[in-house]
XYZ file of C-alpha atoms in Angstrom:
674
model
C 150.221 134.668 55.391
C 152.397 132.361 52.895
C 155.783 132.633 53.403
C 157.602 134.338 50.029
C 160.351 131.989 49.172
C 160.722 130.109 46.168
C 162.121 126.847 46.852
C 162.552 126.163 43.124
C 163.837 122.203 43.244
C 162.699 119.239 42.235
C 164.596 115.922 41.798
C 162.210 114.140 39.531
C 164.866 113.994 37.453
C 166.911 111.908 39.683
C 164.278 109.501 40.291
C 165.604 107.469 37.672
C 165.489 103.693 37.002
C 168.445 102.863 38.732
C 167.332 102.125 42.205
C 167.728 98.644 42.196
C 171.608 98.738 40.657
C 172.795 101.701 41.581
C 175.809 101.672 43.994
C 175.593 102.316 47.590
C 177.115 105.122 47.067
C 174.731 106.641 44.485
C 171.964 105.341 46.720
C 173.055 107.193 49.827
C 173.327 110.310 47.689
C 169.447 109.973 46.453
C 168.308 109.760 49.832
C 170.092 112.400 51.220
C 168.671 114.629 48.438
C 165.261 113.357 49.312
C 165.602 114.468 52.781
C 166.617 117.786 51.636
C 163.935 118.014 49.487
C 161.762 116.943 52.077
C 163.097 119.701 54.319
C 162.559 122.377 52.142
C 159.046 121.166 51.358
C 158.456 122.049 55.388
C 159.807 124.966 55.020
C 156.829 126.045 52.243
C 154.343 126.201 55.392
C 156.206 128.083 58.074
C 152.482 128.550 60.029
C 152.418 124.631 60.831
C 155.798 125.015 62.252
C 155.368 127.880 64.285
C 157.979 129.738 62.365
C 156.469 133.082 60.768
C 158.280 135.562 62.692
C 161.739 134.021 61.653
C 161.778 134.774 58.049
C 165.024 135.922 58.039
C 166.890 133.050 59.566
C 164.239 130.771 57.268
C 165.479 132.775 53.423
C 168.855 131.576 54.948
C 168.710 128.487 55.697
C 166.353 127.759 52.325
C 169.379 129.033 50.685
C 171.715 126.863 52.074
C 169.833 123.885 52.012
C 168.831 124.796 47.728
C 173.141 125.156 47.883
C 173.682 121.740 49.238
C 170.819 119.914 47.267
C 172.697 122.099 44.167
C 176.306 120.241 45.000
C 174.774 116.779 45.523
C 173.195 117.068 42.180
C 176.192 117.600 40.083
C 178.035 114.839 42.366
C 175.333 112.588 42.084
C 175.293 113.024 37.765
C 179.144 112.813 37.454
C 178.843 109.622 39.343
C 176.042 108.334 37.820
C 177.657 108.843 34.667
C 181.138 107.268 35.647
C 180.171 104.278 37.041
C 177.269 102.763 35.118
C 177.806 100.039 33.137
C 174.136 100.491 30.928
C 173.675 102.099 28.189
C 171.878 105.461 28.438
C 168.534 106.538 27.125
C 169.285 109.949 26.117
C 165.633 110.374 24.987
C 164.868 109.559 28.621
C 167.754 111.449 30.154
C 166.540 114.557 27.963
C 163.367 114.456 29.374
C 164.186 114.519 32.987
C 166.371 117.857 32.264
C 163.186 119.490 30.689
C 160.763 118.318 32.723
C 163.053 120.353 35.789
C 163.420 123.502 33.391
C 159.543 123.182 32.740
C 158.434 122.897 36.118
C 160.739 125.977 37.355
C 159.868 128.063 34.361
C 156.091 127.314 35.093
C 155.533 126.259 38.274
C 151.724 127.132 38.407
C 151.109 125.067 35.428
C 149.508 121.397 36.060
C 151.018 118.355 34.431
C 152.415 120.490 31.639
C 153.217 118.184 28.539
C 156.720 117.177 27.983
C 157.351 116.595 24.769
C 161.369 115.642 22.844
C 162.534 114.042 19.860
C 165.107 113.417 17.798
C 165.814 115.935 15.475
C 164.822 115.217 12.260
C 167.441 118.071 10.382
C 170.657 117.642 11.723
C 171.090 121.403 10.879
C 169.048 122.254 13.934
C 170.741 120.010 16.394
C 170.213 116.540 17.676
C 166.757 116.703 20.188
C 163.906 119.195 20.136
C 162.007 119.669 23.127
C 158.442 120.981 21.483
C 156.307 121.683 24.851
C 156.541 125.648 24.501
C 153.335 125.487 21.886
C 151.206 123.054 23.459
C 151.913 124.651 27.145
C 150.707 128.079 25.418
C 147.513 126.164 24.333
C 146.958 125.133 27.758
C 147.430 128.175 29.116
C 145.056 129.702 26.565
C 142.414 127.473 27.833
C 143.219 128.982 31.332
C 142.861 132.744 29.919
C 146.461 133.239 30.023
C 147.590 134.368 26.575
C 151.309 133.595 26.554
C 153.695 133.961 23.425
C 155.050 130.363 22.819
C 158.225 131.832 22.046
C 158.325 133.340 25.590
C 157.853 130.780 26.998
C 160.468 128.726 25.344
C 162.517 130.827 25.926
C 161.699 130.362 30.099
C 161.966 126.743 29.583
C 165.817 127.648 28.119
C 166.895 130.223 31.182
C 165.842 126.967 33.807
C 167.484 124.061 31.705
C 169.683 122.947 35.330
C 173.423 121.868 34.888
C 174.111 118.427 33.209
C 176.108 116.435 31.646
C 174.917 116.334 27.855
C 173.694 119.197 26.446
C 176.222 121.914 24.869
C 173.711 124.368 23.820
C 170.385 124.997 22.917
C 168.580 127.082 20.444
C 164.734 128.459 20.408
C 163.570 128.254 16.387
C 160.943 129.018 14.815
C 157.382 129.799 17.188
C 158.758 127.994 20.063
C 161.017 124.809 19.492
C 164.071 124.580 21.387
C 166.717 122.901 19.488
C 169.175 120.666 21.691
C 172.532 120.304 20.720
C 174.629 117.405 22.159
C 178.469 117.441 24.351
C 180.547 115.451 21.536
C 182.901 114.359 24.290
C 180.078 112.851 26.510
C 178.803 110.899 23.515
C 182.199 109.585 22.957
C 182.495 108.460 26.099
C 178.989 106.739 26.036
C 180.462 104.756 22.793
C 183.155 103.725 24.793
C 181.428 102.796 27.633
C 179.392 101.038 25.151
C 182.534 98.816 23.887
C 183.843 98.325 27.467
C 180.916 97.026 28.802
C 179.046 95.451 25.951
C 175.447 96.374 24.696
C 173.622 96.646 28.389
C 170.170 97.390 29.208
C 169.126 100.511 31.080
C 168.463 99.372 34.297
C 164.799 98.229 35.974
C 163.302 99.991 39.179
C 162.115 96.368 39.454
C 161.965 93.437 38.120
C 158.582 92.860 37.256
C 156.926 89.583 36.112
C 155.513 89.181 32.853
C 153.625 86.338 31.258
C 153.234 85.938 27.323
C 150.942 83.405 25.638
C 151.718 83.102 22.112
C 151.854 80.304 19.440
C 148.669 78.141 21.025
C 148.177 75.642 18.268
C 145.493 72.984 18.486
C 146.361 69.364 19.345
C 145.969 66.653 16.162
C 146.014 70.297 13.764
C 148.662 71.206 11.918
C 150.427 74.267 13.098
C 149.469 77.178 10.129
C 150.471 80.558 8.655
C 148.388 81.997 11.790
C 150.798 79.833 14.037
C 153.587 81.594 12.483
C 152.913 84.489 12.832
C 151.565 84.734 16.659
C 154.859 82.607 17.169
C 157.294 84.659 15.687
C 156.020 88.125 17.133
C 155.386 86.374 20.961
C 158.928 84.625 21.048
C 160.331 88.752 19.685
C 158.569 90.447 22.285
C 159.759 87.421 25.145
C 163.471 87.981 23.937
C 163.011 91.970 24.528
C 161.186 91.839 28.221
C 163.953 89.163 28.850
C 166.845 91.452 27.638
C 165.455 94.329 29.563
C 165.937 91.947 32.707
C 161.860 90.951 32.939
C 161.039 87.890 34.907
C 159.427 86.155 31.579
C 157.206 83.156 31.356
C 156.696 81.662 28.299
C 153.652 80.131 27.691
C 152.432 78.236 25.270
C 147.812 77.711 25.691
C 147.666 75.188 23.344
C 144.015 73.666 22.434
C 144.296 70.045 24.264
C 140.519 69.569 25.202
C 137.354 69.663 24.388
C 134.490 67.432 22.641
C 136.526 66.829 19.569
C 139.147 64.540 21.607
C 136.089 62.262 21.965
C 136.014 62.048 18.252
C 139.855 60.999 17.909
C 139.851 58.931 20.662
C 136.833 57.089 19.237
C 138.468 56.735 15.769
C 141.880 55.444 17.389
C 140.147 52.575 19.380
C 139.144 51.467 16.111
C 141.985 52.211 13.919
C 144.532 50.842 17.068
C 142.590 48.444 19.140
C 145.741 47.860 20.877
C 147.025 51.233 21.666
C 147.053 50.674 25.071
C 150.166 47.702 24.634
C 151.765 48.945 21.575
C 152.237 52.730 20.161
C 150.335 53.499 17.293
C 151.878 54.571 14.489
C 150.192 57.710 13.886
C 152.450 59.197 11.332
C 149.988 62.232 9.457
C 147.994 63.746 12.476
C 146.505 65.957 10.222
C 144.604 63.112 7.761
C 143.608 61.025 11.078
C 141.778 64.055 12.310
C 140.221 64.430 9.062
C 139.329 60.997 9.276
C 137.558 61.117 12.303
C 135.786 64.270 11.741
C 134.435 62.902 8.543
C 133.225 59.743 10.247
C 132.106 61.757 13.183
C 129.722 64.235 10.612
C 128.259 60.635 8.719
C 127.915 57.894 10.882
C 125.653 58.351 13.968
C 126.333 55.540 16.097
C 130.181 56.713 16.012
C 128.697 60.292 16.837
C 127.027 59.106 20.024
C 130.706 56.912 21.055
C 132.593 59.876 20.697
C 130.441 61.853 23.191
C 130.790 59.029 25.424
C 134.700 58.954 25.047
C 134.215 62.688 26.092
C 132.826 61.593 29.470
C 135.360 59.180 30.054
C 137.934 61.632 29.299
C 136.727 63.796 31.747
C 136.376 61.685 34.229
C 139.930 60.793 34.167
C 139.714 57.172 33.103
C 142.805 56.124 32.215
C 142.724 54.245 29.532
C 141.158 57.856 27.826
C 143.984 59.318 28.999
C 146.466 57.403 27.654
C 144.663 57.816 24.355
C 144.696 61.248 24.983
C 148.260 61.450 25.509
C 149.451 59.843 22.695
C 147.544 62.065 20.569
C 148.771 65.059 22.078
C 152.664 63.596 22.175
C 152.069 63.106 18.187
C 150.921 66.717 17.858
C 154.012 67.561 20.367
C 156.572 66.336 17.972
C 155.320 68.073 15.370
C 155.043 71.672 17.199
C 158.650 70.563 17.911
C 160.315 70.665 14.763
C 158.789 73.829 14.257
C 160.129 75.164 17.152
C 163.423 73.928 16.445
C 163.612 75.913 13.150
C 162.704 78.920 14.749
C 164.784 78.850 17.810
C 161.607 78.851 19.967
C 161.508 78.574 24.060
C 158.061 77.708 25.025
C 156.306 76.019 27.976
C 153.131 73.790 27.664
C 150.304 75.104 29.904
C 147.071 73.821 27.373
C 143.306 74.216 27.902
C 143.189 71.252 30.413
C 145.465 72.382 32.737
C 142.867 74.754 33.655
C 139.762 72.715 33.536
C 140.115 72.013 37.688
C 140.385 75.708 37.839
C 136.935 76.755 35.866
C 134.607 75.671 38.850
C 136.208 78.011 41.502
C 135.978 80.655 38.911
C 132.285 80.014 37.989
C 131.628 79.734 41.632
C 133.887 82.847 42.715
C 131.284 84.985 39.840
C 128.192 83.607 41.062
C 129.305 84.499 44.530
C 129.773 87.934 43.818
C 126.056 87.993 42.427
C 127.513 88.658 38.705
C 126.334 85.138 36.996
C 123.012 85.485 34.873
C 120.524 82.850 33.694
C 120.081 83.356 29.859
C 118.242 79.918 28.621
C 120.418 77.449 30.481
C 123.269 79.011 30.228
C 125.309 81.384 32.610
C 126.720 84.205 31.602
C 128.523 87.009 32.491
C 128.103 91.175 31.597
C 131.398 93.220 32.027
C 130.814 97.200 32.004
C 130.597 98.669 29.015
C 130.856 94.944 27.026
C 127.200 94.556 24.768
C 128.535 90.599 24.244
C 128.068 88.374 27.818
C 130.490 85.770 28.299
C 129.063 82.503 28.360
C 130.648 80.393 31.514
C 128.562 77.572 31.463
C 126.787 76.240 28.136
C 123.252 74.825 29.018
C 124.309 71.401 28.977
C 126.328 72.331 32.077
C 130.138 72.494 30.484
C 132.392 74.859 30.057
C 133.635 76.784 27.495
C 136.869 79.146 26.102
C 135.686 82.362 28.180
C 135.230 80.126 31.071
C 139.176 78.679 30.568
C 140.830 81.894 29.373
C 138.783 83.693 32.877
C 140.998 81.161 34.520
C 143.904 80.729 32.601
C 143.863 84.730 33.766
C 143.215 84.506 37.363
C 146.392 81.850 37.556
C 148.536 84.208 35.807
C 147.032 87.307 38.311
C 147.410 84.935 41.721
C 149.022 82.320 41.005
C 152.596 83.644 38.524
C 151.870 86.945 40.412
C 152.517 88.108 37.019
C 152.644 92.246 36.686
C 152.154 92.376 33.120
C 150.719 89.726 31.160
C 150.372 90.024 27.012
C 148.153 87.871 24.652
C 149.430 87.312 21.378
C 146.542 86.304 18.866
C 144.965 86.926 15.255
C 143.579 90.272 15.793
C 140.137 88.551 15.450
C 140.070 87.873 19.211
C 140.285 91.052 20.159
C 136.504 91.830 21.061
C 136.814 88.615 23.202
C 139.862 89.507 24.991
C 138.306 92.499 25.492
C 135.516 91.379 27.661
C 137.224 89.010 29.296
C 139.923 91.599 30.752
C 136.314 94.260 31.348
C 135.339 90.796 33.190
C 138.302 90.428 35.499
C 138.769 94.073 36.312
C 135.104 93.856 37.604
C 135.358 91.287 40.064
C 138.148 92.923 41.405
C 141.035 90.463 40.085
C 142.971 93.618 38.994
C 143.551 97.247 38.688
C 144.921 98.325 34.931
C 146.969 101.329 36.536
C 148.620 98.885 38.589
C 149.029 95.630 36.268
C 149.311 95.685 32.498
C 146.755 93.469 30.627
C 147.023 93.364 26.928
C 146.071 91.971 23.565
C 148.726 92.349 20.840
C 146.683 91.317 17.921
C 147.916 90.834 14.456
C 146.752 91.109 10.613
C 146.360 88.163 8.486
C 149.126 86.677 6.047
C 148.340 87.150 2.596
C 149.260 85.493 -0.557
C 151.003 87.572 -3.803
C 147.442 87.713 -4.838
C 146.234 89.949 -1.506
C 143.856 86.536 -0.784
C 144.273 84.854 2.487
C 147.323 82.406 2.179
C 146.948 79.408 0.839
C 148.265 76.265 -1.047
C 146.856 76.157 -5.030
C 144.490 73.360 -4.090
C 142.695 76.124 -1.055
C 144.415 74.005 1.460
C 145.849 75.961 4.957
C 149.826 76.403 4.460
C 151.348 73.768 6.194
C 153.726 75.442 8.598
C 156.497 73.030 8.262
C 155.964 72.882 4.452
C 156.716 76.576 4.360
C 159.831 76.109 6.236
C 161.355 74.102 4.203
C 160.555 76.079 1.097
C 162.875 78.819 2.836
C 165.292 76.577 3.011
C 165.554 75.309 -0.469
C 165.192 79.058 -1.673
C 167.853 80.512 0.765
C 170.344 77.688 -0.781
C 169.261 78.439 -4.196
C 170.255 82.392 -3.191
C 173.670 81.571 -1.238
C 174.451 79.507 -4.652
C 173.289 82.628 -7.001
C 175.888 84.587 -5.161
C 178.925 81.814 -5.346
C 178.697 81.621 -1.860
C 178.978 77.891 -1.954
C 182.421 78.070 -3.560
C 184.028 80.003 -1.217
C 182.213 78.680 2.100
C 182.571 74.959 3.786
C 180.012 72.991 4.189
C 179.301 73.658 7.493
C 179.332 77.431 6.869
C 177.300 76.971 3.848
C 174.292 75.155 5.700
C 174.737 77.691 8.800
C 174.325 81.067 6.432
C 171.588 78.698 4.737
C 169.450 78.295 7.772
C 170.189 82.076 8.982
C 168.969 83.708 5.950
C 165.701 81.169 5.467
C 164.443 81.897 9.444
C 165.879 84.868 9.599
C 164.017 86.108 6.516
C 160.753 84.434 6.942
C 160.845 85.972 10.602
C 162.015 89.716 10.097
C 159.122 89.530 6.866
C 157.007 89.147 9.721
C 158.256 91.661 12.442
C 159.298 94.117 9.448
C 155.779 95.136 9.251
C 153.265 96.593 11.678
C 152.018 93.452 13.650
C 148.424 95.290 13.359
C 148.016 95.081 9.380
C 147.649 92.305 7.202
C 150.820 91.630 5.508
C 151.841 89.771 2.020
C 154.176 86.529 2.442
C 156.738 86.494 -0.691
C 159.463 84.406 -0.799
C 161.408 86.956 -3.468
C 160.506 89.937 -1.355
C 161.726 88.287 2.025
C 164.988 86.876 -0.136
C 165.913 90.306 -1.713
C 169.231 91.699 -0.455
C 168.170 95.376 -1.739
C 166.189 97.766 1.170
C 164.980 96.575 4.823
C 164.756 92.994 4.532
C 166.684 90.206 6.496
C 169.008 89.391 3.782
C 170.427 92.909 3.358
C 171.093 92.946 6.938
C 173.043 90.119 7.278
C 175.000 90.599 4.260
C 175.769 94.084 5.956
C 176.508 92.584 9.424
C 178.483 89.977 7.842
C 180.341 92.784 5.731
C 180.638 95.178 9.029
C 182.609 92.044 11.259
C 185.010 91.166 8.224
C 186.543 94.747 8.214
C 188.392 94.048 11.554
C 189.360 90.339 9.866
C 190.979 92.268 6.666
C 192.614 94.598 9.358
C 193.885 91.384 10.846
C 193.167 93.125 14.584
C 191.475 90.471 16.892
C 188.874 91.160 19.830
C 191.868 91.822 22.166
C 193.242 94.460 20.226
C 189.693 95.920 20.028
C 189.392 95.890 23.377
C 192.706 97.292 24.181
C 191.813 100.504 21.918
C 188.788 100.604 23.913
C 190.179 101.247 26.920
C 192.537 103.581 25.446
C 191.374 105.446 22.131
C 188.730 107.953 22.393
C 185.850 107.815 19.696
C 186.768 110.644 17.651
C 183.449 112.138 16.093
C 184.549 115.423 13.964
C 183.643 114.346 10.719
C 179.886 114.547 10.263
C 179.241 110.708 9.305
C 181.127 109.808 12.663
C 179.146 112.103 14.367
C 175.886 110.502 12.767
C 176.677 107.209 13.341
C 177.837 107.084 16.850
C 173.852 109.431 17.714
C 172.424 106.730 15.728
C 174.265 103.419 17.929
C 173.222 105.564 21.215
C 169.139 105.748 20.270
C 168.889 102.149 20.774
C 167.159 102.150 24.692
C 164.899 104.966 22.902
C 164.021 102.021 20.507
C 163.541 99.396 23.458
C 161.287 101.907 25.270
C 159.341 103.106 22.779
C 158.693 99.336 21.822
C 157.980 98.265 25.348
C 155.721 100.910 25.571
C 153.379 100.201 22.696
C 154.633 96.322 21.504
C 155.094 97.680 17.788
C 158.575 95.273 16.836
C 158.339 97.117 13.167
C 159.972 99.762 14.883
C 163.256 97.568 16.065
C 163.436 96.869 12.051
C 163.220 100.006 10.843
C 166.136 101.168 13.345
C 168.661 98.175 12.540
C 167.836 99.625 8.572
C 168.512 102.739 9.165
C 172.166 101.597 11.286
C 172.774 99.703 8.572
C 172.339 102.591 6.115
C 174.189 105.257 7.969
C 177.132 102.912 8.859
C 177.489 102.350 4.897
C 177.512 106.056 4.357
C 179.980 106.254 7.295
C 181.806 103.737 5.831
C 181.920 105.593 2.206
C 183.422 108.964 3.733
C 185.578 107.799 6.131
C 188.755 105.481 6.004
C 188.678 102.979 8.406
C 191.782 100.847 6.750
C 194.090 102.544 4.622
C 195.740 100.536 1.729
C 198.676 100.888 -0.647
C 197.675 101.445 -4.020
C 200.097 99.443 -5.440
C 200.255 96.346 -2.954
C 196.858 96.404 -1.376
C 198.714 96.558 1.602
C 197.092 97.814 4.837
C 199.581 100.794 5.579
C 196.953 102.936 8.058
C 194.393 101.908 10.602
C 192.361 104.794 12.150
C 191.434 102.785 15.330
C 188.342 104.868 16.824
C 186.806 104.148 13.317
C 187.343 100.629 13.708
C 186.094 100.746 17.071
C 182.626 102.428 15.878
C 182.251 99.463 13.556
C 182.974 97.130 16.601
C 179.948 99.271 18.106
C 177.879 98.930 14.888
C 178.340 95.536 14.994
C 177.643 95.094 18.806
C 174.223 96.919 18.114
C 173.506 95.281 15.210
C 174.019 91.491 17.047
C 171.325 92.467 20.069
C 168.755 93.808 17.648
C 169.120 90.439 15.746
C 168.964 88.968 18.765
C 165.708 90.347 20.273
C 164.272 89.643 16.753
C 165.077 85.708 16.739
C 167.401 86.372 14.247
C 170.634 84.564 14.038
C 173.290 86.125 12.044
C 176.692 84.082 11.007
C 179.981 85.500 10.569
C 180.359 84.459 7.306
C 177.888 84.317 4.663
């Protein structure tokens, strides 16, 4: 006989991402809650305990434990809201609340859907739970016909006491509209002002490896490298802000047969290269010259192959030639990275040369290698294309080096998350590499996240692949220099050169130029191709970096116009309640607090345009607020400030703080004066 006791408790909502940063007192309460929950669970099956003859006593004990558990939950809830300095993810908190309500309302429904989203129409509330309709469909598939509105009512009745929800209303076929408590939202904004933009706490500090940029030695960086560099850097910045341990890797092409060709040409053109550093000014031209000789001169071609053998055998003279060529390239790459403020660690293909032999042996030892016309190949489950791990001439391939790199990142770096940022054309290749790594048992995709974050190509305004008028690939430094020229023209068009110092004007020039180039890339869904247009990216109307940078500068100037310094704002944050009585104040306050939700979404799908869209929404929402709510009131005759509405000044300050952090994640450097 099953004991007819309704325990009705679940602590899922408590298991938040706070475990490593929760204060000791809160952690102890969490442990006590877990202990009580385990005790309650044990009472569900008294037969196993030999207690079936004491039902009344068990029911009484059950009631006491439930009461004690609820007291602890409320206490923990209050202390969490008071002591946490991090920003709360409101959507995640609502999911915890509704998750508990759904489990109480429908305890027999396995894995019920949980859907909580911001409400698109403010008149219906702030958030909306849309689970009831999907739950009705699940029940229908099991032969139970239940009205979704009735399910919504059951969920509503089981919403636990919480700090966040003012009221709920059921609308339509079963939508549950949620109205937040304005007083609690005000407290969250005060927390933001006092503690800064702090990320939600992590459950554990995971190791993240991001493979991005990845140019080839002896070749110019081009617009394809621009996309990988900008997108990869922004992903790293996001992970770093959220508290992960991030390794930024530049997997450069610094090994292979082309280096035999380059070293042979180096020997001919600069025969004293071992004692005098060769003046290779234009490495791209140097590469083209050597390639032309390789294609046309048979003797040179043979000598180039001999140079490859010497290089692979680590002959000191050839290693020095190789290093000279690599250093020239590194210096050119660094010019781009300095402009774009990119931090990255080079670990090229040469780094993995010694590790590839071991990888091939490991696959062979497990019987996963097949012979195919002299090649050694590996077929991964579900993949039609094999990996070539050894060529017919005994050499290794990109497949081998990518397997070696992945293995090193998994076992030596002990990465929990590995992201490859390359063009979408390499998607199939990485899919096969990942499948092979799973087949051999290197990682479990349910435990370790290994992902290819592909991106589309850059198009010119003619919608064709972006090239120079002569048909050549666009050099990245030329592109950045053009951006600097155009941004200065834009600033002078606005007469900023007449009001800014030379130093401030140069800062504004670089901020606009490089910020616009980055934002134009990041504001588009990375999966799609996008059209590169200086005119569009420098337009100060619409969703562009130029618009956002000017908006940010205006917001920062409001306090300056009111003669309010940071110390005064800090004191006001400590003593002044952030009122949210006006509709535009309320809209802005809620928009500000959605920042953690936006970051969580990007963490899940790695689509950074979501952050750009959010920053644009925040800027336009602020404009609505500023147009409707007086922050500063001036005398109409003298223009002197006669009144400062400090709680609104605090909303300005909070908006600037969120925008600044958003810019930082995007790699954009705003300036205080523009």
